[in-house]
Tab-separated table of C-alpha atoms in Angstrom:
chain	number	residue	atom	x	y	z
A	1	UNK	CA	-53.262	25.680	-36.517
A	2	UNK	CA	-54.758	24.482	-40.041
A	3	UNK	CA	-53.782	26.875	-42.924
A	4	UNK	CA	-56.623	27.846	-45.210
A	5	UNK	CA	-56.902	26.424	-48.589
A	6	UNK	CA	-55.220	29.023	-51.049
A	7	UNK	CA	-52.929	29.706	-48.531
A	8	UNK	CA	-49.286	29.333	-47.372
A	9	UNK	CA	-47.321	30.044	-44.384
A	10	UNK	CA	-44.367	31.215	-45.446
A	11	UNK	CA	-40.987	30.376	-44.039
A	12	UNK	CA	-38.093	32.394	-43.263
A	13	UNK	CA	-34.752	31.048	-44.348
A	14	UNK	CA	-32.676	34.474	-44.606
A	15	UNK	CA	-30.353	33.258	-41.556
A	16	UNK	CA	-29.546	30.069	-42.611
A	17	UNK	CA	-28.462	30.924	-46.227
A	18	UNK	CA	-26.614	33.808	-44.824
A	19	UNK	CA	-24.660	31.602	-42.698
A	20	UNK	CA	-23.714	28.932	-45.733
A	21	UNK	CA	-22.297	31.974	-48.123
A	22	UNK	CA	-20.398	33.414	-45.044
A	23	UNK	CA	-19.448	29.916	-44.682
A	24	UNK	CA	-18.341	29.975	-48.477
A	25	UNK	CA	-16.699	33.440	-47.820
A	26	UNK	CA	-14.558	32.276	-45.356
A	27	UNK	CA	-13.536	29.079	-46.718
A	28	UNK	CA	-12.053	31.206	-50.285
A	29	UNK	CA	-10.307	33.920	-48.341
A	30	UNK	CA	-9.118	32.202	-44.993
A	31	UNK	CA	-5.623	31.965	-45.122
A	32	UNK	CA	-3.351	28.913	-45.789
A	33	UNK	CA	-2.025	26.752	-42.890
A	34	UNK	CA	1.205	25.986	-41.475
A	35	UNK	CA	2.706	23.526	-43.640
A	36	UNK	CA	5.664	20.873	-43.912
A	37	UNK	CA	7.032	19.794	-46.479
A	38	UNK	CA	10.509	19.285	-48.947
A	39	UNK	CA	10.687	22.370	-50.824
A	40	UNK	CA	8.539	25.741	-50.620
A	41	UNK	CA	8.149	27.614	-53.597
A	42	UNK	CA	6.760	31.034	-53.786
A	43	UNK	CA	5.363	33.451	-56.433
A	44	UNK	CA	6.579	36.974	-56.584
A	45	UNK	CA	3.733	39.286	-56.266
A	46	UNK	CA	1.203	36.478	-56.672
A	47	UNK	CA	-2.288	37.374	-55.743
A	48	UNK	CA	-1.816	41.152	-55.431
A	49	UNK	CA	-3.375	43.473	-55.261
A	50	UNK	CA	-6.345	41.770	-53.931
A	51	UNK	CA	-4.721	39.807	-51.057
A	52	UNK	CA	-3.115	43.316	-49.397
A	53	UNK	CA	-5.908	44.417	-47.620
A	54	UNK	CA	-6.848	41.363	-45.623
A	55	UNK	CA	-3.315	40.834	-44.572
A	56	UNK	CA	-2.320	44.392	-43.990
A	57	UNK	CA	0.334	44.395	-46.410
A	58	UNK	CA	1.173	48.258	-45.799
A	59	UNK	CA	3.838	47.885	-49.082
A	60	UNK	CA	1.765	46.414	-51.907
A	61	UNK	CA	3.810	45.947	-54.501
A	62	UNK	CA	2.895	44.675	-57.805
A	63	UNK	CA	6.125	44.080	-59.605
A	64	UNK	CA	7.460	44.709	-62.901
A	65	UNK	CA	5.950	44.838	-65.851
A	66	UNK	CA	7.196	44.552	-69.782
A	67	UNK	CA	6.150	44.973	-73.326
A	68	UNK	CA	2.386	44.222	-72.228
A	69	UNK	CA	3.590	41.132	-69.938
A	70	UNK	CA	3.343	41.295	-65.685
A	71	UNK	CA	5.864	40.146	-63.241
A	72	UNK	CA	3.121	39.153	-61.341
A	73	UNK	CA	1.361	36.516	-64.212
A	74	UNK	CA	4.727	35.075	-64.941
A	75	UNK	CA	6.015	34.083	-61.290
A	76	UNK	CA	2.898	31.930	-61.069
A	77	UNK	CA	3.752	30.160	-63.650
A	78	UNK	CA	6.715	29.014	-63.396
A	79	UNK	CA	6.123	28.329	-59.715
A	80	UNK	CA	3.317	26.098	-60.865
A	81	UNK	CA	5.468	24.414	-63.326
A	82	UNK	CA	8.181	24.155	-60.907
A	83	UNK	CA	5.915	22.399	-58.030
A	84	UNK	CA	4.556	19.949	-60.993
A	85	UNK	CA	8.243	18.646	-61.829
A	86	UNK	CA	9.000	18.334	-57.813
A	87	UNK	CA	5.685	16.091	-56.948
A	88	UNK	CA	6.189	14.338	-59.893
A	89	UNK	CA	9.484	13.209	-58.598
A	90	UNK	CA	8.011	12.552	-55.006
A	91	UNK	CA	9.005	15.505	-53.523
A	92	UNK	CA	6.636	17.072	-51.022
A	93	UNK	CA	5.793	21.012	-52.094
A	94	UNK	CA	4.460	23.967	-50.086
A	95	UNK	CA	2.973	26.091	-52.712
A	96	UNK	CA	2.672	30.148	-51.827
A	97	UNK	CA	1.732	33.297	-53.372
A	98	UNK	CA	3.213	36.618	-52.368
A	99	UNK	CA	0.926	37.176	-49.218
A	100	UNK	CA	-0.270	34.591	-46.684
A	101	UNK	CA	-0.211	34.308	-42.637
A	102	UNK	CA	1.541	31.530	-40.940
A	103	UNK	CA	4.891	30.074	-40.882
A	104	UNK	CA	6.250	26.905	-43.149
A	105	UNK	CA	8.787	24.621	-42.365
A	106	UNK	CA	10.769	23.007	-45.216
A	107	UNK	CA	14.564	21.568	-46.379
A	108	UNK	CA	14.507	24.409	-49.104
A	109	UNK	CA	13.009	27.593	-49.881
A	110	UNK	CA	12.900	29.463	-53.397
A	111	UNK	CA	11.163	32.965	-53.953
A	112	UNK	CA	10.216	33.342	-57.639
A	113	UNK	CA	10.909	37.116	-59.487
A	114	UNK	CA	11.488	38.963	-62.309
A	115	UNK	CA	13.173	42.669	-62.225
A	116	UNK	CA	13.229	45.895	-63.133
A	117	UNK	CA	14.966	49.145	-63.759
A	118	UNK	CA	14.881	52.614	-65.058
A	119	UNK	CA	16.570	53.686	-67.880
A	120	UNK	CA	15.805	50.120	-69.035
A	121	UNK	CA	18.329	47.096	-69.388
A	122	UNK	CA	20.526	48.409	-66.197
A	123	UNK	CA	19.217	44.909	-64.327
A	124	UNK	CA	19.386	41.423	-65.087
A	125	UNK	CA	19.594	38.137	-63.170
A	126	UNK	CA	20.429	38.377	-59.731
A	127	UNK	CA	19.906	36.187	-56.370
A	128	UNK	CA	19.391	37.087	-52.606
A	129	UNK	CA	19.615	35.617	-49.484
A	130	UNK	CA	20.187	35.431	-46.077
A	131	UNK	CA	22.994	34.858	-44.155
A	132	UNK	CA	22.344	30.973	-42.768
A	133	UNK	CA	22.354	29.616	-46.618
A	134	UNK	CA	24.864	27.875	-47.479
A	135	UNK	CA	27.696	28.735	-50.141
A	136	UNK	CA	27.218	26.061	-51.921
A	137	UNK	CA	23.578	26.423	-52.452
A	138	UNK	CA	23.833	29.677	-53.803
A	139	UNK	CA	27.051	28.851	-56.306
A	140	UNK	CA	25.153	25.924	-57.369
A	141	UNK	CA	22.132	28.130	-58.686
A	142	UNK	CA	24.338	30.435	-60.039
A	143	UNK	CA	26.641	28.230	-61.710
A	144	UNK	CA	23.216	26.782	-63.109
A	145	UNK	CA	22.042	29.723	-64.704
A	146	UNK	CA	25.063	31.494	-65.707
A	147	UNK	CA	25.711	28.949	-68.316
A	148	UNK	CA	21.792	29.538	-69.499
A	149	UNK	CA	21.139	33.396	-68.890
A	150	UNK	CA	22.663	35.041	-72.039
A	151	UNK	CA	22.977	38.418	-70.263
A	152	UNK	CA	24.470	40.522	-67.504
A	153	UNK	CA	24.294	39.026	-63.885
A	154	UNK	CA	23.764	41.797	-61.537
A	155	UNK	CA	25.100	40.022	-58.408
A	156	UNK	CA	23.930	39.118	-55.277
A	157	UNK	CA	21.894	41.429	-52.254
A	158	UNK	CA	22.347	44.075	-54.347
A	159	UNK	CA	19.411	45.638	-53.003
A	160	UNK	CA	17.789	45.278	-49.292
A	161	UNK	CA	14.516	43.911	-51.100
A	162	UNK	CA	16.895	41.005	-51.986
A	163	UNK	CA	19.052	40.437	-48.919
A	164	UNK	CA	16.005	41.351	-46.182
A	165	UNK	CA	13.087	39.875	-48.504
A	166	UNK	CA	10.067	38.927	-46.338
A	167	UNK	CA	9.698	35.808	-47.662
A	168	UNK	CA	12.677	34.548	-45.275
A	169	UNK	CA	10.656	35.256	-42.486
A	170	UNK	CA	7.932	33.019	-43.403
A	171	UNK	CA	9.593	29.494	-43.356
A	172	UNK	CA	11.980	27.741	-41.241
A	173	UNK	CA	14.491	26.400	-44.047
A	174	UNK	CA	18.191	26.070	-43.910
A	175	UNK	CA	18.785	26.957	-47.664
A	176	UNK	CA	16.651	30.061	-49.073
A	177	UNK	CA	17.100	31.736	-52.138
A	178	UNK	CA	15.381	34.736	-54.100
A	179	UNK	CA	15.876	34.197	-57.968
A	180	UNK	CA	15.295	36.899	-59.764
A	181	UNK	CA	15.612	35.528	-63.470
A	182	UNK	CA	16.235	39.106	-65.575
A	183	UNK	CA	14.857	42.474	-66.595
A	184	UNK	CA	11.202	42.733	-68.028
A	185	UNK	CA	11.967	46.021	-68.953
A	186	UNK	CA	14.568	45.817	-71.362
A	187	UNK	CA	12.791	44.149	-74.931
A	188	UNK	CA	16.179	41.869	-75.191
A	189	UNK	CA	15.905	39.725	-71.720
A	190	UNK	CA	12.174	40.433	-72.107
A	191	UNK	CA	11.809	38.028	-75.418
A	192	UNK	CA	14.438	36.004	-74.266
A	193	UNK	CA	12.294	34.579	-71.262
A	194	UNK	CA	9.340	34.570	-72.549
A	195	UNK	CA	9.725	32.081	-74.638
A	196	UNK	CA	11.594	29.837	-72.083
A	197	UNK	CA	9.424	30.106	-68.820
A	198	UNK	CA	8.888	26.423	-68.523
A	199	UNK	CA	12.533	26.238	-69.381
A	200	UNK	CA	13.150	28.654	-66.798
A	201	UNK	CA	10.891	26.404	-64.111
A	202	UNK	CA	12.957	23.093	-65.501
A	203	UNK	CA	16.303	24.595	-64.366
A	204	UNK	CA	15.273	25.742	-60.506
A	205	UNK	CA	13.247	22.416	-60.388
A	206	UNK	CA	16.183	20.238	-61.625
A	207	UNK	CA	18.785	22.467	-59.210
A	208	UNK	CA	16.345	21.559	-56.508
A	209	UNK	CA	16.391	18.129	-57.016
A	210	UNK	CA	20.328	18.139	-57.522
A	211	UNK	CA	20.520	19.909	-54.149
A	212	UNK	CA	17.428	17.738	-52.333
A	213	UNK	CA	18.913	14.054	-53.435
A	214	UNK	CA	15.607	11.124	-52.744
């Protein structure tokens, strides 16, 4: 039917945009897929708070914080820096933060952190892992970062969050290791690492590519 001059039939387009920003919606919060690759790398704490709730994380924690710094800003970047190095040496890199479904397969895993403790400067460097990785894996990190880490090494699976991390769950890897790199809450280890982050990132990313020959 003709439309009157001075007039307009007006169309509806509600469904059709509502459909591209649920489209949008789902593309920035759907979750990461299954991934191969050389080495996976994870961020401590990355992404949290906001990425509990959609994957029922019943124990949201946040991390550490120190002298106005967060566990949770640091582990990202030194992941990030520690991915860079890898690629840039042809290594293939699964990238996580702290909360994501699916399962990974890879040659190595690391989980990035930063501890701790109250009274302050009872913590310091420490690793974890499970039982399949190998000796040699962990003495090599170890020996690594005993030479750089000017103070106290706290051991190894000294806690269950260390030796029965969730991360190991996540990826099929025969070498997996949780680094945690010292205390935030004591002011001495505090200014020592921040200052060195991309140092710290060098050393796993260097150990990685001692223990992952091309």
């Amino acid at each position: 039917m003709p439309i009157a001059a001075g007039h307009y039939r007006r169309v509806t387009r509600l469904p059709a945009t509502i459909a591209v920003l649920g489209a949008l919606l789902a593309a920035l919060h759907a979750p990461a897929a299954a991934d191969d690759g050389d080495v996976l790398v994870q961020a401590g704490h990355e992404g949290r708070p906001a990425s509990c709730a959609p994957l029922h994380v019943k124990a949201c924690n946040l991390g550490t914080a120190g002298g106005g710094f967060r566990e949770r800003d640091w582990t990202p970047l030194v992941a990030d820096e520690v991915a860079r190095v890898l690629r840039a040496h042809g290594y293939t890199v699964i990238r996580r933060p702290a909360d994501y479904l699916d399962h990974d397969t890879a040659k190595a895993a690391v989980f990035l952190h930063f501890d701790g403790a109250e009274p302050a400067c009872k913590s310091g460097a420490s690793v974890g892992f499970p039982v399949t990785t190998s000796r040699g894996f962990i003495d090599a990190w170890e020996t690594r970062y005993r030479a750089l880490f000017p103070f106290r090494f706290v051991g190894e699976n000294f806690t269950k969050n260390e030796s029965l991390y969730y991360g190991f769950r996540k990826v099929d890897a025969p070498e997996k290791l949780l680094i945690e790199f010292g205390e935030m809450t004591c002011p001495p280890q505090l200014a020592w690492m921040s200052s060195r982050l991309d140092q710290l990132a060098d050393e796993v990313a260097a150990f990685l590519m001692e223990q992952l020959p091309r």
